[in-house]
Amino acid sequence: MTPQDVPSYPTERTCPFSPPEELATYREHEPIRRMRYPDGHIGWLVTSHSLVRQLLSDPRFSARSEFKRAPVARPGVEPFFGVPALPGWVLDLDPPEHTRIRQQLTGKFTARRMRELRPRLDRIVADLLDGMERHGGPVDLVENFTMPLSSLTICELLGVPYSEREEFQRDSKVLFGLNSTADDASAAMDRLYELLRGVAKSGGQQDGLLRTLAEDGTLDAEEITGIGAMMLSGGHGSTSSAMALGTFALLAHPDQLAKFTADPDLVDNALEELLRYVTIFHFGVPRSPLEDLEFGGQFLKAGESITVALPSANRDPEWFKEAPDQLDIERNTSGHLAFGHGIHQCTGQNLVRMEMRAALPALFQRFPRLSLAIPAAEVRIYTDTSPVFGVYELPVTW
Amino acid sequence: MRVITNTDACVGCGLCAFTVPEVFDQEQEHGTVVLLDPEPPHELHQDVWEAARSCPGEAISVKDF
Ligand code: HEM
Ligand code: SF4
């Protein structure tokens, strides 16, 4: 096989809910295989549940950003490689630096603390639903519900004061706007960094994450600001997308929606199933071997790039025995990899769960006749635009 | 059923404490798992199995007897 024949990471979908078909073929025949990166590098693609899990819990593989390169050519975005980690971005660090920072975060994201946020989330949800009701359908659910909910939740979490939330939301919108120019996005990021710096220092709410971290005194100011920025970039669009795509998936599967609304005991499992089914991080997660090694029957060289494909692992029939390509809110979802696996597994996951629990049942309670305002086939998804899978908009009515 | 947790392997994600709070908790400083009930009652067995299967640190083991 010449380098030209090595396939790049597939992104095209025939159905919004089905990962690219090539991924399933690779999973079946070559669960670890060569893959071409946009900059010409020939690295690796790992697609099966068992290899993904094994790799993500193997300390010989690094998450350091120096090794990371863009897996997909994104329109208007230069392929990146070898960018050093920004202060506080645990996602891009290996132990022991990773451990030092992550431990500070996990202490603040305990299940107990996340449960305590519930009343505040319920209030935000109710306000947004009031707004939708006042406006009347059709409305774009992303613009009017999932985006503001996700943004305001991050504000609550980080401790951004009410007076600065509008500015925070405005700049987040530019930062994640799929039509924003690189210059606008970078200016928005600079302003957000400045705002977060203030929040961490003294301007933040008393019980906010950034101020609490600052008072603990273990991490320095730039690390704390970086943590805020990382949570915003990794947690804002992803959570909004999970709720929008989750709603879309339920609307597209009326039998599942009927069960979801009829039986409150099914809600928690249904949300896990939606997370598995839509697997938001559709470009997977990046890793590199720290040394030459053998893995999954292949010889990998130190520093080669590996794309760990979460969407195909989450549809692996070896793990999810019954019809993994079907949405089934009653299935056993344990071991799904939507939040990753191993030491970098998402610290925000229980916040996401609380948010989805607050949002989705309330949405269908408020609007029992909720439906798409356009044919399902016309809902526009993004395939190669962002590492976070999602819809541009989700027009709904009731 | 007997549950064993390995605090060295725990990555502090809080999944177990979120889904089966009767059996798992987390210490406040770093979010490391705290086992509340090593021999949970029968009605929780399924949930505990699932928590063990889902644990990203592979830090929960379960023996049936
Ligand atoms: C549906 C929404 C979300 C999904 C699907 C998701 C998914 C993920 C995944 C797959 C990883 C692992 C990355 C890797 O292994 O390289 C991760 C890491 C992380 N996530 Fe999330 N995430 C979501 C929301 C959030 C939110 C709301 C926050 C915080 C407010 C957050 C904070 C983090 C952090 C800090 C890490 C890095 C942890 C580490 O490196 O130790 N995430 N997330
Ligand atoms: S699920 Fe596993 S890694 Fe997460 S807190 Fe519990 S024991 Fe620790």
Short mmCIF file of C-alpha atoms and ligand atoms in Angstrom, two decimals, chain B residues 10-16 26 31 33 55-57 59-60, ligand 2:
data_model
loop_
_atom_site.label_atom_id
_atom_site.label_comp_id
_atom_site.label_asym_id
_atom_site.label_seq_id
_atom_site.Cartn_x
_atom_site.Cartn_y
_atom_site.Cartn_z
CA CYS B 10 -9.65 5.45 40.60
CA VAL B 11 -9.63 8.51 38.30
CA GLY B 12 -12.15 10.38 40.44
CA CYS B 13 -14.80 10.71 37.73
CA GLY B 14 -17.72 10.20 40.11
CA LEU B 15 -19.67 7.88 37.84
CA CYS B 16 -20.11 5.21 40.54
CA GLN B 26 -16.24 10.17 46.97
CA GLY B 31 -12.98 12.91 44.49
CA VAL B 33 -13.98 6.62 45.48
CA CYS B 55 -15.62 2.53 35.62
CA PRO B 56 -13.02 4.39 33.51
CA GLY B 57 -10.25 3.53 35.97
CA ALA B 59 -11.06 0.35 39.77
CA ILE B 60 -14.16 -1.57 40.86
S1 SF4 C 2 -16.32 5.11 38.58
FE1 SF4 C 2 -14.28 4.29 38.96
S2 SF4 C 2 -12.88 5.97 38.48
FE2 SF4 C 2 -14.92 6.87 38.68
S3 SF4 C 2 -15.01 7.53 40.84
FE3 SF4 C 2 -15.88 5.46 40.75
S4 SF4 C 2 -14.15 4.11 41.17
FE4 SF4 C 2 -13.28 6.10 40.68
#
